């Protein structure tokens, strides 16, 4: 969980899209770290393995990712 600014419902629904990165104005491109694939790969793996994965956020409430791994 992080305690950042959080995400609105539209951005939260887009979290797992490949190459999706939410940048501050003026920070476009790949000059900064990351490529926007981490959550996409996690979501893809969770779906293939039948794991539970949920993202929760709201403006000013941070972001929480919950992964439930089944053995």
XYZ file of C-alpha atoms in Angstrom:
71
model
C 0.000 0.000 0.000
C 1.180 3.516 -0.641
C -0.047 6.737 0.865
C 0.191 8.837 -2.324
C -2.453 10.946 -4.018
C -4.497 7.940 -5.130
C -6.306 7.356 -8.410
C -9.761 8.174 -9.674
C -12.033 5.374 -10.927
C -11.047 5.838 -14.608
C -7.316 5.580 -13.958
C -7.826 2.667 -11.586
C -9.683 0.777 -14.331
C -6.712 1.350 -16.687
C -3.985 0.179 -14.263
C -3.285 -3.196 -15.876
C -3.072 -2.024 -19.493
C 0.361 -2.619 -21.060
C 2.644 0.437 -21.174
C 0.211 2.388 -18.992
C 2.037 4.918 -16.854
C 0.465 7.881 -15.155
C 2.888 10.777 -15.451
C 2.900 14.312 -14.235
C 2.565 16.900 -17.019
C 5.942 17.398 -18.672
C 7.212 13.924 -17.677
C 6.099 12.090 -20.826
C 8.267 9.495 -22.554
C 10.669 6.926 -21.176
C 13.116 9.375 -19.615
C 11.993 8.222 -16.201
C 12.225 4.747 -14.712
C 9.740 2.018 -15.592
C 7.986 1.003 -18.777
C 4.445 0.396 -17.555
C 4.571 -3.404 -17.770
C 4.784 -4.513 -14.131
C 1.091 -4.463 -13.243
C 0.170 -5.770 -16.696
C 2.445 -8.813 -16.228
C 1.202 -9.367 -12.675
C -2.431 -9.229 -13.832
C -1.746 -11.585 -16.747
C 0.017 -14.109 -14.474
C -2.688 -13.886 -11.802
C -5.395 -14.547 -14.402
C -3.530 -17.531 -15.870
C -2.883 -19.065 -12.449
C -6.384 -18.438 -11.076
C -5.141 -16.111 -8.340
C -7.126 -13.245 -6.929
C -5.861 -9.736 -7.710
C -7.592 -6.510 -6.792
C -6.600 -2.859 -7.041
C -8.109 -0.300 -4.674
C -7.683 3.458 -4.687
C -9.460 6.755 -4.391
C -8.235 10.327 -4.680
C -6.163 11.301 -1.624
C -6.321 7.719 -0.241
C -3.250 6.111 -1.827
C -3.168 2.834 -3.722
C -3.468 -0.788 -2.582
C -2.883 -3.963 -4.598
C -4.070 -7.248 -3.049
C -2.750 -10.525 -4.512
C -4.189 -13.821 -3.282
C -2.023 -16.762 -4.382
C -3.603 -20.220 -4.454
C -1.265 -23.205 -4.236
